[in-house]
PDB file of C-alpha atoms in Angstrom:
ATOM      1  CA  TRP A   1       9.767  11.808   7.637  1.00  0.00           C
ATOM      2  CA  PRO A   2      13.643  11.069   7.704  1.00  0.00           C
ATOM      3  CA  ARG A   3      15.252  12.126   4.626  1.00  0.00           C
ATOM      4  CA  GLY A   4      16.425   8.472   3.268  1.00  0.00           C
ATOM      5  CA  ALA A   5      14.444   6.322   5.852  1.00  0.00           C
ATOM      6  CA  VAL A   6      12.815   2.975   4.563  1.00  0.00           C
ATOM      7  CA  PHE A   7      11.514   0.605   6.692  1.00  0.00           C
ATOM      8  CA  TRP A   8      11.049  -3.195   5.577  1.00  0.00           C
ATOM      9  CA  PRO A   9       9.851  -4.857   8.675  1.00  0.00           C
ATOM     10  CA  GLN A  10      10.164  -8.566   8.610  1.00  0.00           C
ATOM     11  CA  HIS A  11       6.735 -10.239   8.384  1.00  0.00           C
ATOM     12  CA  ALA A  12       5.348 -13.670   9.132  1.00  0.00           C
ATOM     13  CA  ARG A  13       2.182 -15.108   7.089  1.00  0.00           C
ATOM     14  CA  GLN A  14      -0.741 -16.489   9.409  1.00  0.00           C
ATOM     15  CA  ALA A  15      -1.229 -19.896   8.474  1.00  0.00           C
ATOM     16  CA  ARG A  16      -3.735 -20.770   6.190  1.00  0.00           C
ATOM     17  CA  SER A  17      -6.960 -23.102   7.259  1.00  0.00           C
ATOM     18  CA  GLY A  18      -6.455 -26.568   5.425  1.00  0.00           C
ATOM     19  CA  ARG A  19     -10.144 -26.684   4.493  1.00  0.00           C
ATOM     20  CA  ALA A  20     -10.966 -26.727   0.103  1.00  0.00           C
ATOM     21  CA  ALA A  21     -11.377 -22.703  -0.840  1.00  0.00           C
ATOM     22  CA  THR A  22     -14.462 -22.240  -2.891  1.00  0.00           C
ATOM     23  CA  ALA A  23     -14.759 -18.452  -4.924  1.00  0.00           C
ATOM     24  CA  GLY A  24     -18.070 -17.216  -5.622  1.00  0.00           C
ATOM     25  CA  PRO A  25     -19.121 -15.078  -8.531  1.00  0.00           C
ATOM     26  CA  ILE A  26     -16.655 -11.675  -9.252  1.00  0.00           C
ATOM     27  CA  PRO A  27     -18.899  -8.893  -9.489  1.00  0.00           C
ATOM     28  CA  ALA A  28     -19.072  -6.872 -12.445  1.00  0.00           C
ATOM     29  CA  ALA A  29     -16.837  -3.041 -12.638  1.00  0.00           C
ATOM     30  CA  GLY A  30     -20.137  -1.407 -12.629  1.00  0.00           C
ATOM     31  CA  GLU A  31     -21.536  -3.384  -9.231  1.00  0.00           C
ATOM     32  CA  ARG A  32     -18.145  -2.088  -7.353  1.00  0.00           C
ATOM     33  CA  GLU A  33     -20.139   1.377  -6.567  1.00  0.00           C
ATOM     34  CA  ASN A  34     -17.738   1.986  -3.569  1.00  0.00           C
ATOM     35  CA  TRP A  35     -15.213   0.552  -1.299  1.00  0.00           C
ATOM     36  CA  HIS A  36     -17.943  -1.031   1.121  1.00  0.00           C
ATOM     37  CA  SER A  37     -19.794  -3.295  -1.128  1.00  0.00           C
ATOM     38  CA  ALA A  38     -16.387  -4.211  -2.517  1.00  0.00           C
ATOM     39  CA  LEU A  39     -15.275  -5.124   0.821  1.00  0.00           C
ATOM     40  CA  SER A  40     -18.695  -7.078   1.793  1.00  0.00           C
ATOM     41  CA  HIS A  41     -18.502  -9.633  -1.269  1.00  0.00           C
ATOM     42  CA  SER A  42     -14.727 -10.210  -0.338  1.00  0.00           C
ATOM     43  CA  ARG A  43     -15.476 -10.986   2.923  1.00  0.00           C
ATOM     44  CA  SER A  44     -18.633 -13.284   1.770  1.00  0.00           C
ATOM     45  CA  ARG A  45     -15.929 -15.194   0.048  1.00  0.00           C
ATOM     46  CA  ALA A  46     -13.102 -15.470   2.225  1.00  0.00           C
ATOM     47  CA  CYS A  47     -16.072 -17.241   4.544  1.00  0.00           C
ATOM     48  CA  ALA A  48     -16.830 -19.277   1.991  1.00  0.00           C
ATOM     49  CA  SER A  49     -12.933 -20.140   1.568  1.00  0.00           C
ATOM     50  CA  GLY A  50     -12.271 -21.071   5.354  1.00  0.00           C
ATOM     51  CA  TRP A  51     -11.398 -17.347   6.579  1.00  0.00           C
ATOM     52  CA  PRO A  52     -13.340 -16.397  10.047  1.00  0.00           C
ATOM     53  CA  ARG A  53     -16.021 -13.810   8.855  1.00  0.00           C
ATOM     54  CA  PRO A  54     -15.076 -10.774  11.301  1.00  0.00           C
ATOM     55  CA  SER A  55     -17.949  -9.823  13.626  1.00  0.00           C
ATOM     56  CA  PRO A  56     -18.342  -6.412  15.871  1.00  0.00           C
ATOM     57  CA  GLY A  57     -17.354  -9.129  18.738  1.00  0.00           C
ATOM     58  CA  SER A  58     -14.773 -11.107  17.034  1.00  0.00           C
ATOM     59  CA  PHE A  59     -11.686  -9.232  17.889  1.00  0.00           C
ATOM     60  CA  PRO A  60     -11.221  -6.896  21.661  1.00  0.00           C
ATOM     61  CA  ALA A  61     -11.737  -3.352  21.659  1.00  0.00           C
ATOM     62  CA  ALA A  62      -7.794  -2.780  22.947  1.00  0.00           C
ATOM     63  CA  LEU A  63      -5.859  -5.740  23.349  1.00  0.00           C
ATOM     64  CA  PHE A  64      -2.596  -3.870  23.506  1.00  0.00           C
ATOM     65  CA  ALA A  65      -1.218  -0.636  24.161  1.00  0.00           C
ATOM     66  CA  VAL A  66       0.573   1.071  21.144  1.00  0.00           C
ATOM     67  CA  GLN A  67       3.843   1.170  23.134  1.00  0.00           C
ATOM     68  CA  ASP A  68       3.774  -2.582  23.567  1.00  0.00           C
ATOM     69  CA  VAL A  69       2.724  -3.522  19.504  1.00  0.00           C
ATOM     70  CA  TYR A  70       5.420  -1.250  18.158  1.00  0.00           C
ATOM     71  CA  ASP A  71       8.318  -1.000  20.603  1.00  0.00           C
ATOM     72  CA  PRO A  72      11.002  -1.593  20.589  1.00  0.00           C
ATOM     73  CA  VAL A  73      11.709  -2.093  16.741  1.00  0.00           C
ATOM     74  CA  VAL A  74      10.104   1.062  15.594  1.00  0.00           C
ATOM     75  CA  LEU A  75       9.694   3.504  18.687  1.00  0.00           C
ATOM     76  CA  GLY A  76      13.500   2.721  19.208  1.00  0.00           C
ATOM     77  CA  ALA A  77      14.230   4.102  15.489  1.00  0.00           C
ATOM     78  CA  LEU A  78      12.259   7.083  15.901  1.00  0.00           C
ATOM     79  CA  GLY A  79      11.742   7.752  19.524  1.00  0.00           C
ATOM     80  CA  GLU A  80       7.746   8.248  20.436  1.00  0.00           C
ATOM     81  CA  ARG A  81       7.435  11.834  19.190  1.00  0.00           C
ATOM     82  CA  GLY A  82       8.858  10.987  15.852  1.00  0.00           C
ATOM     83  CA  TRP A  83       6.911   7.662  15.384  1.00  0.00           C
ATOM     84  CA  ARG A  84       3.574   9.293  16.846  1.00  0.00           C
ATOM     85  CA  ARG A  85       4.404  11.975  14.186  1.00  0.00           C
ATOM     86  CA  LEU A  86       4.828   9.578  11.511  1.00  0.00           C
ATOM     87  CA  ALA A  87       1.825   7.418  12.366  1.00  0.00           C
ATOM     88  CA  SER A  88      -0.152  10.407  12.001  1.00  0.00           C
ATOM     89  CA  LEU A  89       0.615  11.200   8.376  1.00  0.00           C
ATOM     90  CA  HIS A  90      -2.111  10.330   5.776  1.00  0.00           C
ATOM     91  CA  VAL A  91       0.106   8.188   2.873  1.00  0.00           C
ATOM     92  CA  VAL A  92      -0.843   7.899  -0.623  1.00  0.00           C
ATOM     93  CA  LEU A  93       0.573   4.785  -2.067  1.00  0.00           C
ATOM     94  CA  ILE A  94       0.332   4.549  -5.898  1.00  0.00           C
ATOM     95  CA  GLY A  95       1.006   1.121  -7.524  1.00  0.00           C
ATOM     96  CA  CYS A  96      -0.025  -1.919  -5.011  1.00  0.00           C
ATOM     97  CA  ALA A  97       1.625  -4.646  -7.141  1.00  0.00           C
ATOM     98  CA  ARG A  98       4.919  -6.422  -6.115  1.00  0.00           C
ATOM     99  CA  THR A  99       6.555  -3.464  -4.345  1.00  0.00           C
ATOM    100  CA  GLY A 100       3.606  -1.687  -3.499  1.00  0.00           C
ATOM    101  CA  SER A 101       1.710  -4.403  -1.667  1.00  0.00           C
ATOM    102  CA  LEU A 102       5.176  -4.854   0.303  1.00  0.00           C
ATOM    103  CA  MET A 103       4.724  -1.195   1.131  1.00  0.00           C
ATOM    104  CA  ALA A 104       1.514  -1.461   2.563  1.00  0.00           C
ATOM    105  CA  ALA A 105       1.744  -4.153   4.604  1.00  0.00           C
ATOM    106  CA  SER A 106       5.193  -2.425   5.913  1.00  0.00           C
ATOM    107  CA  LEU A 107       3.333   0.730   6.481  1.00  0.00           C
ATOM    108  CA  ALA A 108       0.629  -0.923   8.306  1.00  0.00           C
ATOM    109  CA  ARG A 109       3.068  -2.370  10.317  1.00  0.00           C
ATOM    110  CA  ILE A 110       4.982   0.635  11.794  1.00  0.00           C
ATOM    111  CA  GLY A 111       1.534   1.964  12.726  1.00  0.00           C
ATOM    112  CA  ILE A 112       0.315   4.065   9.382  1.00  0.00           C
ATOM    113  CA  ARG A 113      -3.345   5.036  10.573  1.00  0.00           C
ATOM    114  CA  ASN A 114      -4.627   6.790   7.260  1.00  0.00           C
ATOM    115  CA  LEU A 115      -3.577   4.720   3.993  1.00  0.00           C
ATOM    116  CA  THR A 116      -4.917   5.496   0.361  1.00  0.00           C
ATOM    117  CA  LEU A 117      -4.254   2.599  -2.249  1.00  0.00           C
ATOM    118  CA  VAL A 118      -4.147   3.905  -5.907  1.00  0.00           C
ATOM    119  CA  ASP A 119      -4.118   1.080  -8.678  1.00  0.00           C
ATOM    120  CA  PRO A 120      -6.701   0.632 -11.827  1.00  0.00           C
ATOM    121  CA  ASP A 121      -5.612  -3.058 -12.241  1.00  0.00           C
ATOM    122  CA  ARG A 122      -7.039  -6.646 -11.381  1.00  0.00           C
ATOM    123  CA  LEU A 123      -5.259  -9.302  -9.834  1.00  0.00           C
ATOM    124  CA  GLU A 124      -3.708 -12.160 -11.854  1.00  0.00           C
ATOM    125  CA  ALA A 125      -2.618 -15.729 -11.010  1.00  0.00           C
ATOM    126  CA  HIS A 126       0.890 -14.401 -11.756  1.00  0.00           C
ATOM    127  CA  ASN A 127       0.608 -11.986  -9.194  1.00  0.00           C
ATOM    128  CA  LEU A 128       0.001 -14.558  -6.573  1.00  0.00           C
ATOM    129  CA  GLY A 129       3.878 -15.584  -6.242  1.00  0.00           C
ATOM    130  CA  GLU A 130       4.984 -11.958  -6.200  1.00  0.00           C
ATOM    131  CA  MET A 131       2.718  -9.951  -4.208  1.00  0.00           C
ATOM    132  CA  ASP A 132       1.911  -9.227  -0.494  1.00  0.00           C
ATOM    133  CA  LEU A 133      -1.449  -9.408   0.898  1.00  0.00           C
ATOM    134  CA  VAL A 134      -3.343 -11.365  -1.473  1.00  0.00           C
ATOM    135  CA  ARG A 135      -4.899 -14.729  -1.849  1.00  0.00           C
ATOM    136  CA  PRO A 136      -6.010 -16.932  -4.699  1.00  0.00           C
ATOM    137  CA  GLN A 137      -9.740 -16.221  -4.079  1.00  0.00           C
ATOM    138  CA  GLN A 138      -8.802 -12.816  -5.116  1.00  0.00           C
ATOM    139  CA  ILE A 139      -7.901 -13.395  -8.428  1.00  0.00           C
ATOM    140  CA  GLY A 140     -10.310 -11.068 -10.967  1.00  0.00           C
ATOM    141  CA  ASP A 141     -10.728  -8.396  -7.788  1.00  0.00           C
ATOM    142  CA  PHE A 142      -9.217  -5.187  -7.935  1.00  0.00           C
ATOM    143  CA  LYS A 143      -5.737  -5.233  -6.332  1.00  0.00           C
ATOM    144  CA  VAL A 144      -6.378  -2.132  -4.231  1.00  0.00           C
ATOM    145  CA  TYR A 145      -9.675  -3.963  -2.859  1.00  0.00           C
ATOM    146  CA  ALA A 146      -7.675  -7.337  -2.172  1.00  0.00           C
ATOM    147  CA  ALA A 147      -5.339  -5.569  -0.123  1.00  0.00           C
ATOM    148  CA  ALA A 148      -7.401  -3.609   1.848  1.00  0.00           C
ATOM    149  CA  GLU A 149      -9.285  -6.599   2.840  1.00  0.00           C
ATOM    150  CA  GLU A 150      -5.787  -8.077   4.066  1.00  0.00           C
ATOM    151  CA  LEU A 151      -4.537  -5.057   5.622  1.00  0.00           C
ATOM    152  CA  GLU A 152      -7.911  -4.552   7.681  1.00  0.00           C
ATOM    153  CA  ARG A 153      -7.566  -7.969   9.152  1.00  0.00           C
ATOM    154  CA  MET A 154      -3.923  -7.015  10.203  1.00  0.00           C
ATOM    155  CA  ALA A 155      -5.050  -3.920  11.741  1.00  0.00           C
ATOM    156  CA  TYR A 156      -7.152  -5.996  14.023  1.00  0.00           C
ATOM    157  CA  ARG A 157      -4.729  -8.633  14.697  1.00  0.00           C
ATOM    158  CA  LEU A 158      -2.157  -5.935  15.690  1.00  0.00           C
ATOM    159  CA  GLY A 159      -4.699  -5.353  18.583  1.00  0.00           C
ATOM    160  CA  CYS A 160      -4.416  -1.743  18.936  1.00  0.00           C
ATOM    161  CA  ASP A 161      -7.887   0.173  20.092  1.00  0.00           C
ATOM    162  CA  ALA A 162      -9.933   1.823  17.433  1.00  0.00           C
ATOM    163  CA  GLY A 163      -8.506   4.992  17.377  1.00  0.00           C
ATOM    164  CA  SER A 164      -5.047   3.953  16.446  1.00  0.00           C
ATOM    165  CA  ARG A 165      -5.954   1.435  13.768  1.00  0.00           C
ATOM    166  CA  LEU A 166      -5.800   1.561  10.323  1.00  0.00           C
ATOM    167  CA  SER A 167      -8.096   3.526   7.850  1.00  0.00           C
ATOM    168  CA  VAL A 168      -7.735   2.499   3.934  1.00  0.00           C
ATOM    169  CA  ALA A 169      -9.334   4.418   1.437  1.00  0.00           C
ATOM    170  CA  PRO A 170      -8.922   1.984  -1.797  1.00  0.00           C
ATOM    171  CA  PHE A 171      -9.283   3.673  -5.305  1.00  0.00           C
ATOM    172  CA  ALA A 172      -8.806   1.163  -8.385  1.00  0.00           C
ATOM    173  CA  GLU A 173      -8.246   4.095 -10.893  1.00  0.00           C
ATOM    174  CA  PRO A 174      -5.297   5.697 -12.668  1.00  0.00           C
ATOM    175  CA  VAL A 175      -3.444   8.121 -11.079  1.00  0.00           C
ATOM    176  CA  SER A 176      -4.579  10.413 -13.676  1.00  0.00           C
ATOM    177  CA  SER A 177      -8.096  10.122 -12.100  1.00  0.00           C
ATOM    178  CA  LEU A 178     -10.362  12.737 -10.509  1.00  0.00           C
ATOM    179  CA  LYS A 179     -10.659  10.721  -6.907  1.00  0.00           C
ATOM    180  CA  ALA A 180      -6.308  10.157  -7.635  1.00  0.00           C
ATOM    181  CA  LEU A 181      -5.879  13.786  -7.732  1.00  0.00           C
ATOM    182  CA  GLU A 182      -8.215  14.589  -4.980  1.00  0.00           C
ATOM    183  CA  ALA A 183      -6.071  12.119  -2.752  1.00  0.00           C
ATOM    184  CA  ALA A 184      -2.783  13.342  -3.801  1.00  0.00           C
ATOM    185  CA  LYS A 185      -3.883  17.007  -3.081  1.00  0.00           C
ATOM    186  CA  ARG A 186      -5.071  15.972   0.721  1.00  0.00           C
ATOM    187  CA  ALA A 187      -2.229  13.746   1.243  1.00  0.00           C
ATOM    188  CA  ASP A 188       0.965  14.479   3.935  1.00  0.00           C
ATOM    189  CA  VAL A 189       3.221  12.082   1.563  1.00  0.00           C
ATOM    190  CA  LEU A 190       3.210  10.147  -1.850  1.00  0.00           C
ATOM    191  CA  ILE A 191       4.869   6.990  -2.363  1.00  0.00           C
ATOM    192  CA  SER A 192       5.016   5.708  -6.086  1.00  0.00           C
ATOM    193  CA  CYS A 193       5.737   1.652  -6.419  1.00  0.00           C
ATOM    194  CA  VAL A 194       4.535   2.008 -10.346  1.00  0.00           C
ATOM    195  CA  ASP A 195       5.808  -0.384 -12.935  1.00  0.00           C
ATOM    196  CA  ASN A 196       6.355   2.123 -15.902  1.00  0.00           C
ATOM    197  CA  GLU A 197       8.016   5.161 -16.447  1.00  0.00           C
ATOM    198  CA  THR A 198       4.753   7.169 -17.161  1.00  0.00           C
ATOM    199  CA  ALA A 199       3.179   6.513 -14.132  1.00  0.00           C
ATOM    200  CA  ARG A 200       5.960   7.388 -12.420  1.00  0.00           C
ATOM    201  CA  ALA A 201       6.244  10.865 -14.329  1.00  0.00           C
ATOM    202  CA  ALA A 202       2.369  11.701 -13.686  1.00  0.00           C
ATOM    203  CA  VAL A 203       3.200  10.996  -9.923  1.00  0.00           C
ATOM    204  CA  ALA A 204       6.247  13.121  -9.893  1.00  0.00           C
ATOM    205  CA  ILE A 205       4.325  16.055 -11.690  1.00  0.00           C
ATOM    206  CA  LEU A 206       1.341  15.252  -8.885  1.00  0.00           C
ATOM    207  CA  ALA A 207       4.099  15.542  -6.027  1.00  0.00           C
ATOM    208  CA  ARG A 208       5.904  19.019  -7.510  1.00  0.00           C
ATOM    209  CA  LEU A 209       2.183  20.506  -8.326  1.00  0.00           C
ATOM    210  CA  TYR A 210       1.142  20.073  -4.518  1.00  0.00           C
ATOM    211  CA  LEU A 211       4.208  20.498  -3.182  1.00  0.00           C
ATOM    212  CA  LYS A 212       4.352  17.145  -1.290  1.00  0.00           C
ATOM    213  CA  PRO A 213       7.142  14.608  -0.176  1.00  0.00           C
ATOM    214  CA  LEU A 214       7.550  11.601  -2.602  1.00  0.00           C
ATOM    215  CA  LEU A 215       9.454   8.521  -1.858  1.00  0.00           C
ATOM    216  CA  ASP A 216       9.795   7.001  -5.527  1.00  0.00           C
ATOM    217  CA  VAL A 217      10.942   3.248  -5.246  1.00  0.00           C
ATOM    218  CA  GLY A 218      11.825   1.162  -7.955  1.00  0.00           C
ATOM    219  CA  THR A 219      12.888  -2.332  -8.493  1.00  0.00           C
ATOM    220  CA  ALA A 220      14.467  -3.835 -12.038  1.00  0.00           C
ATOM    221  CA  VAL A 221      16.357  -6.979 -13.317  1.00  0.00           C
ATOM    222  CA  TRP A 222      18.141  -6.482 -16.621  1.00  0.00           C
ATOM    223  CA  GLU A 223      20.771  -8.010 -18.789  1.00  0.00           C
ATOM    224  CA  GLU A 224      24.153  -6.515 -19.565  1.00  0.00           C
ATOM    225  CA  SER A 225      27.255  -7.519 -21.154  1.00  0.00           C
ATOM    226  CA  GLY A 226      25.653 -11.018 -20.989  1.00  0.00           C
ATOM    227  CA  ARG A 227      24.734 -10.988 -17.374  1.00  0.00           C
ATOM    228  CA  ARG A 228      21.823 -10.512 -15.114  1.00  0.00           C
ATOM    229  CA  HIS A 229      21.316  -7.918 -12.932  1.00  0.00           C
ATOM    230  CA  MET A 230      19.207  -7.215 -10.065  1.00  0.00           C
ATOM    231  CA  GLY A 231      18.814  -3.617  -8.548  1.00  0.00           C
ATOM    232  CA  ALA A 232      16.536  -0.929  -6.550  1.00  0.00           C
ATOM    233  CA  ASP A 233      16.523   2.756  -6.291  1.00  0.00           C
ATOM    234  CA  ILE A 234      14.778   4.844  -3.299  1.00  0.00           C
ATOM    235  CA  ARG A 235      14.598   7.989  -3.571  1.00  0.00           C
ATOM    236  CA  LEU A 236      13.071  10.685  -1.124  1.00  0.00           C
ATOM    237  CA  VAL A 237      12.035  13.742  -3.022  1.00  0.00           C
ATOM    238  CA  MET A 238      11.422  16.862  -1.110  1.00  0.00           C
ATOM    239  CA  PRO A 239       8.580  19.340  -2.203  1.00  0.00           C
ATOM    240  CA  ASP A 240      11.303  22.077  -3.318  1.00  0.00           C
ATOM    241  CA  GLU A 241      12.789  18.928  -5.497  1.00  0.00           C
ATOM    242  CA  CYS A 242      11.514  17.177  -8.424  1.00  0.00           C
ATOM    243  CA  LEU A 243      12.031  13.472  -9.451  1.00  0.00           C
ATOM    244  CA  LEU A 244      12.848  14.449 -13.176  1.00  0.00           C
ATOM    245  CA  CYS A 245      15.459  16.858 -12.159  1.00  0.00           C
ATOM    246  CA  VAL A 246      17.783  14.271  -9.775  1.00  0.00           C
ATOM    247  CA  GLY A 247      17.423  11.497 -12.868  1.00  0.00           C
ATOM    248  CA  GLY A 248      14.923   9.378 -11.313  1.00  0.00           C
ATOM    249  CA  LEU A 249      13.672   8.317 -14.492  1.00  0.00           C
ATOM    250  CA  ASN A 250      14.804   6.113 -17.194  1.00  0.00           C
ATOM    251  CA  GLU A 251      13.385   7.733 -20.277  1.00  0.00           C
ATOM    252  CA  PRO A 252      14.920  10.879 -21.327  1.00  0.00           C
ATOM    253  CA  GLY A 253      13.401  14.342 -22.626  1.00  0.00           C
ATOM    254  CA  LEU A 254      10.063  14.568 -20.309  1.00  0.00           C
ATOM    255  CA  PRO A 255       9.914  17.924 -19.481  1.00  0.00           C
ATOM    256  CA  CYS A 256      10.236  18.827 -15.717  1.00  0.00           C
ATOM    257  CA  PRO A 257       7.031  20.168 -13.912  1.00  0.00           C
ATOM    258  CA  ALA A 258       9.482  23.000 -11.867  1.00  0.00           C
TER     259      ALA A 258
END
């Protein structure tokens, strides 16, 4: 992973059908035993809202070669060897709201094949104007399930063969949960797009504990001296470093895990 390299490919939204949308009942949390039942429910609702339900024969097995899909933007920047190394990484993305959903879409578009999403929150109406990969019919669903469904569709639209297609594992749980900890331990790279310092510190501790590279991304709007400011902070922290040591948190007094 090149130090300091962040990719934000420009993306375009596919035009929606003009048919009226109807949303079915949202299952209770206890009914979401696994990702497959969640995806099945989301597909049923998507079909009712005008989206064509994918079937095994709906998409070609190999429409384009990988080099045709990602060249020249990504392959030109990294070279084919560098891109293939990047695409083979298992990336765990913690936080799937505004910044996290954009990051997930960008990772899919540059060819990442193994992506885990971690976020315990559900999609609310105010998220529709700030998040990528979500639709009004998904309000009330967990953000990771909504994003994973759209990422699956994106993977088919890119047209690569099944062996090069994105695989998404969504965990609607906090970063401190056992599943999130196990995913972080197996990951090659951790990406933090959380919206509070407690979660940011938790991800930093996991990265240090498991010796994982951490890409920490944060954005903010604040007022100072009567003027409004906007800013972003992007840090690539290698395993021999620590986010808390390099000043990646606004809250002082948190202990360093090193």
